[in-house]
Every structure is written in structure tokens, then in C-alpha cells.
PDB file of C-alpha atoms in Angstrom:
ATOM      1  CA  MET H   9      -4.503   8.132  -5.809  1.00  0.00           C
ATOM      2  CA  ARG H  10      -1.436  10.561  -4.904  1.00  0.00           C
ATOM      3  CA  THR H  11      -1.404  14.169  -6.134  1.00  0.00           C
ATOM      4  CA  VAL H  12       2.025  14.852  -5.621  1.00  0.00           C
ATOM      5  CA  LYS H  13       4.634  12.313  -6.976  1.00  0.00           C
ATOM      6  CA  THR H  14       6.787  10.978  -4.148  1.00  0.00           C
ATOM      7  CA  GLU H  15      10.266  11.914  -6.168  1.00  0.00           C
ATOM      8  CA  LYS H  16       8.795  15.602  -6.410  1.00  0.00           C
ATOM      9  CA  HIS H  17       7.952  15.566  -2.704  1.00  0.00           C
ATOM     10  CA  LEU H  18      11.165  14.219  -1.505  1.00  0.00           C
ATOM     11  CA  ARG H  19      12.962  16.736  -3.705  1.00  0.00           C
ATOM     12  CA  PHE H  20      11.143  19.741  -2.535  1.00  0.00           C
ATOM     13  CA  CYS H  21      11.791  18.609   1.355  1.00  0.00           C
ATOM     14  CA  GLN H  22      15.573  18.310   0.621  1.00  0.00           C
ATOM     15  CA  GLU H  23      15.858  21.272  -1.253  1.00  0.00           C
ATOM     16  CA  ASN H  24      14.092  23.477   1.369  1.00  0.00           C
ATOM     17  CA  GLY H  25      15.404  21.202   4.602  1.00  0.00           C
ATOM     18  CA  PHE H  26      11.978  20.199   5.738  1.00  0.00           C
ATOM     19  CA  SER H  27      11.053  16.811   6.909  1.00  0.00           C
ATOM     20  CA  SER H  28       8.982  14.460   5.084  1.00  0.00           C
ATOM     21  CA  HIS H  29       5.827  12.650   5.873  1.00  0.00           C
ATOM     22  CA  PHE H  30       3.272  11.121   3.863  1.00  0.00           C
ATOM     23  CA  VAL H  31      -0.495  11.072   5.471  1.00  0.00           C
ATOM     24  CA  SER H  32      -4.069  10.742   3.949  1.00  0.00           C
ATOM     25  CA  ALA H  33      -6.336  13.525   4.422  1.00  0.00           C
ATOM     26  CA  LYS H  34      -9.045  11.261   2.963  1.00  0.00           C
ATOM     27  CA  THR H  35      -8.315   8.268   5.550  1.00  0.00           C
ATOM     28  CA  GLY H  36      -6.284  10.125   8.214  1.00  0.00           C
ATOM     29  CA  ASP H  37      -3.548   7.270   7.702  1.00  0.00           C
ATOM     30  CA  SER H  38      -0.387   8.446   9.614  1.00  0.00           C
ATOM     31  CA  VAL H  39      -1.744  11.821  10.618  1.00  0.00           C
ATOM     32  CA  PHE H  40      -1.122  11.117  14.650  1.00  0.00           C
ATOM     33  CA  LEU H  41       2.261   9.524  13.690  1.00  0.00           C
ATOM     34  CA  CYS H  42       3.039  12.669  11.786  1.00  0.00           C
ATOM     35  CA  PHE H  43       2.378  15.000  14.844  1.00  0.00           C
ATOM     36  CA  GLN H  44       4.126  12.532  17.086  1.00  0.00           C
ATOM     37  CA  LYS H  45       7.630  12.700  14.635  1.00  0.00           C
ATOM     38  CA  VAL H  46       7.343  16.498  14.479  1.00  0.00           C
ATOM     39  CA  ALA H  47       6.851  16.985  18.689  1.00  0.00           C
ATOM     40  CA  ALA H  48       9.800  13.991  19.127  1.00  0.00           C
ATOM     41  CA  GLU H  49      11.962  15.974  16.556  1.00  0.00           C
ATOM     42  CA  ILE H  50      11.218  19.392  18.361  1.00  0.00           C
ATOM     43  CA  LEU H  51      11.934  17.917  21.790  1.00  0.00           C
ATOM     44  CA  GLY H  52      15.082  16.079  20.330  1.00  0.00           C
ATOM     45  CA  ILE H  53      13.643  12.782  21.228  1.00  0.00           C
ATOM     46  CA  LYS H  54      14.300   9.838  18.792  1.00  0.00           C
ATOM     47  CA  LEU H  55      11.162   7.570  18.306  1.00  0.00           C
ATOM     48  CA  ASN H  56      11.774   3.580  18.759  1.00  0.00           C
ATOM     49  CA  LYS H  57      10.558   1.189  16.439  1.00  0.00           C
ATOM     50  CA  ALA H  58       7.664   0.236  18.701  1.00  0.00           C
ATOM     51  CA  GLU H  59       6.580   3.766  19.391  1.00  0.00           C
ATOM     52  CA  ILE H  60       6.025   4.352  15.465  1.00  0.00           C
ATOM     53  CA  GLU H  61       4.425   1.125  14.738  1.00  0.00           C
ATOM     54  CA  GLN H  62       2.065   1.496  17.717  1.00  0.00           C
ATOM     55  CA  SER H  63       0.527   4.668  15.855  1.00  0.00           C
ATOM     56  CA  GLN H  64       0.312   2.821  12.636  1.00  0.00           C
ATOM     57  CA  ARG H  65      -3.173   1.576  11.401  1.00  0.00           C
ATOM     58  CA  VAL H  66      -3.375  -2.483  11.248  1.00  0.00           C
ATOM     59  CA  VAL H  67      -5.285  -3.673   8.265  1.00  0.00           C
ATOM     60  CA  LYS H  68      -6.660  -7.164   8.657  1.00  0.00           C
ATOM     61  CA  ALA H  69      -7.250  -9.252   5.621  1.00  0.00           C
ATOM     62  CA  ASP H  70      -7.608 -12.866   4.468  1.00  0.00           C
ATOM     63  CA  ILE H  71      -4.891 -14.872   2.953  1.00  0.00           C
ATOM     64  CA  VAL H  72      -6.156 -16.609  -0.213  1.00  0.00           C
ATOM     65  CA  ASN H  73      -3.910 -19.145  -1.306  1.00  0.00           C
ATOM     66  CA  TYR H  74      -4.491 -19.638  -5.238  1.00  0.00           C
ATOM     67  CA  SER H  75      -3.445 -22.614  -7.025  1.00  0.00           C
ATOM     68  CA  GLN H  76      -0.333 -22.429  -8.867  1.00  0.00           C
ATOM     69  CA  GLU H  77      -1.343 -24.962 -11.577  1.00  0.00           C
ATOM     70  CA  PRO H  78      -3.291 -23.564 -14.344  1.00  0.00           C
ATOM     71  CA  THR H  79      -6.758 -24.704 -14.685  1.00  0.00           C
ATOM     72  CA  PRO H  80      -7.567 -26.658 -17.579  1.00  0.00           C
ATOM     73  CA  ARG H  81     -10.001 -25.108 -20.172  1.00  0.00           C
ATOM     74  CA  THR H  82     -12.611 -27.413 -21.270  1.00  0.00           C
ATOM     75  CA  VAL H  83     -12.884 -26.790 -25.223  1.00  0.00           C
ATOM     76  CA  ARG H  84     -16.313 -27.769 -26.602  1.00  0.00           C
ATOM     77  CA  ALA H  85     -16.156 -29.529 -29.933  1.00  0.00           C
ATOM     78  CA  PRO H  86     -18.585 -27.854 -32.437  1.00  0.00           C
ATOM     79  CA  ARG H  87     -22.142 -29.443 -32.452  1.00  0.00           C
ATOM     80  CA  SER H  88     -22.552 -31.571 -35.465  1.00  0.00           C
ATOM     81  CA  SER H  89     -25.905 -32.772 -37.232  1.00  0.00           C
ATOM     82  CA  VAL H  90     -24.239 -35.835 -38.226  1.00  0.00           C
ATOM     83  CA  CYS H  91     -24.509 -38.983 -36.293  1.00  0.00           C
ATOM     84  CA  ALA H  92     -22.079 -42.175 -36.797  1.00  0.00           C
ATOM     85  CA  VAL H  93     -22.259 -45.357 -35.346  1.00  0.00           C
ATOM     86  CA  GLN H  94     -19.880 -47.922 -35.386  1.00  0.00           C
TER      87      GLN H  94
END
């Protein structure tokens, strides 16, 4: 859940000349990256892609392949008290 909407955040940063960083206080995601980017900006260093990706947390998950075909639903005939013999 995001407290501040992304558009509002970016607009505020642009209007006030701030750099934009998205971090999570709850999980700590991207906090280290934020400090790394700020320090690099102060020192005039450009971080490369490998340096940025190195500090991002990797979440491992299983990939589930669901069948693309809809599963047929079994329709049960209503029960009857009549018996027919042929």
C-alpha cells in the first residue's frame, strides 16, 4: 500500500528540484540503494547498471504454469425418484 501516490511524489520532486527515490519503511527495500544513489550524486559519480542491481533484493518464487484451456464443469442431473427401464 502506497501512502503517497506516485504522480504526486514525482510532481513534488520536479517542482522543488529534488531527486526521487522509492523506498519501503516496512521492508527496508531500496534503502541502501537510495543512500548509494545520493552519495554517488554528491560525488558526481554515475552508477552503472550492475551497481544498481547489486543492491536490489531478489525475490525467488516458483513459476506456476496453469492450463490455458478452461476446465470442463461437470453438470449433475437433478435427482429423480422415477426409474425407467427399457
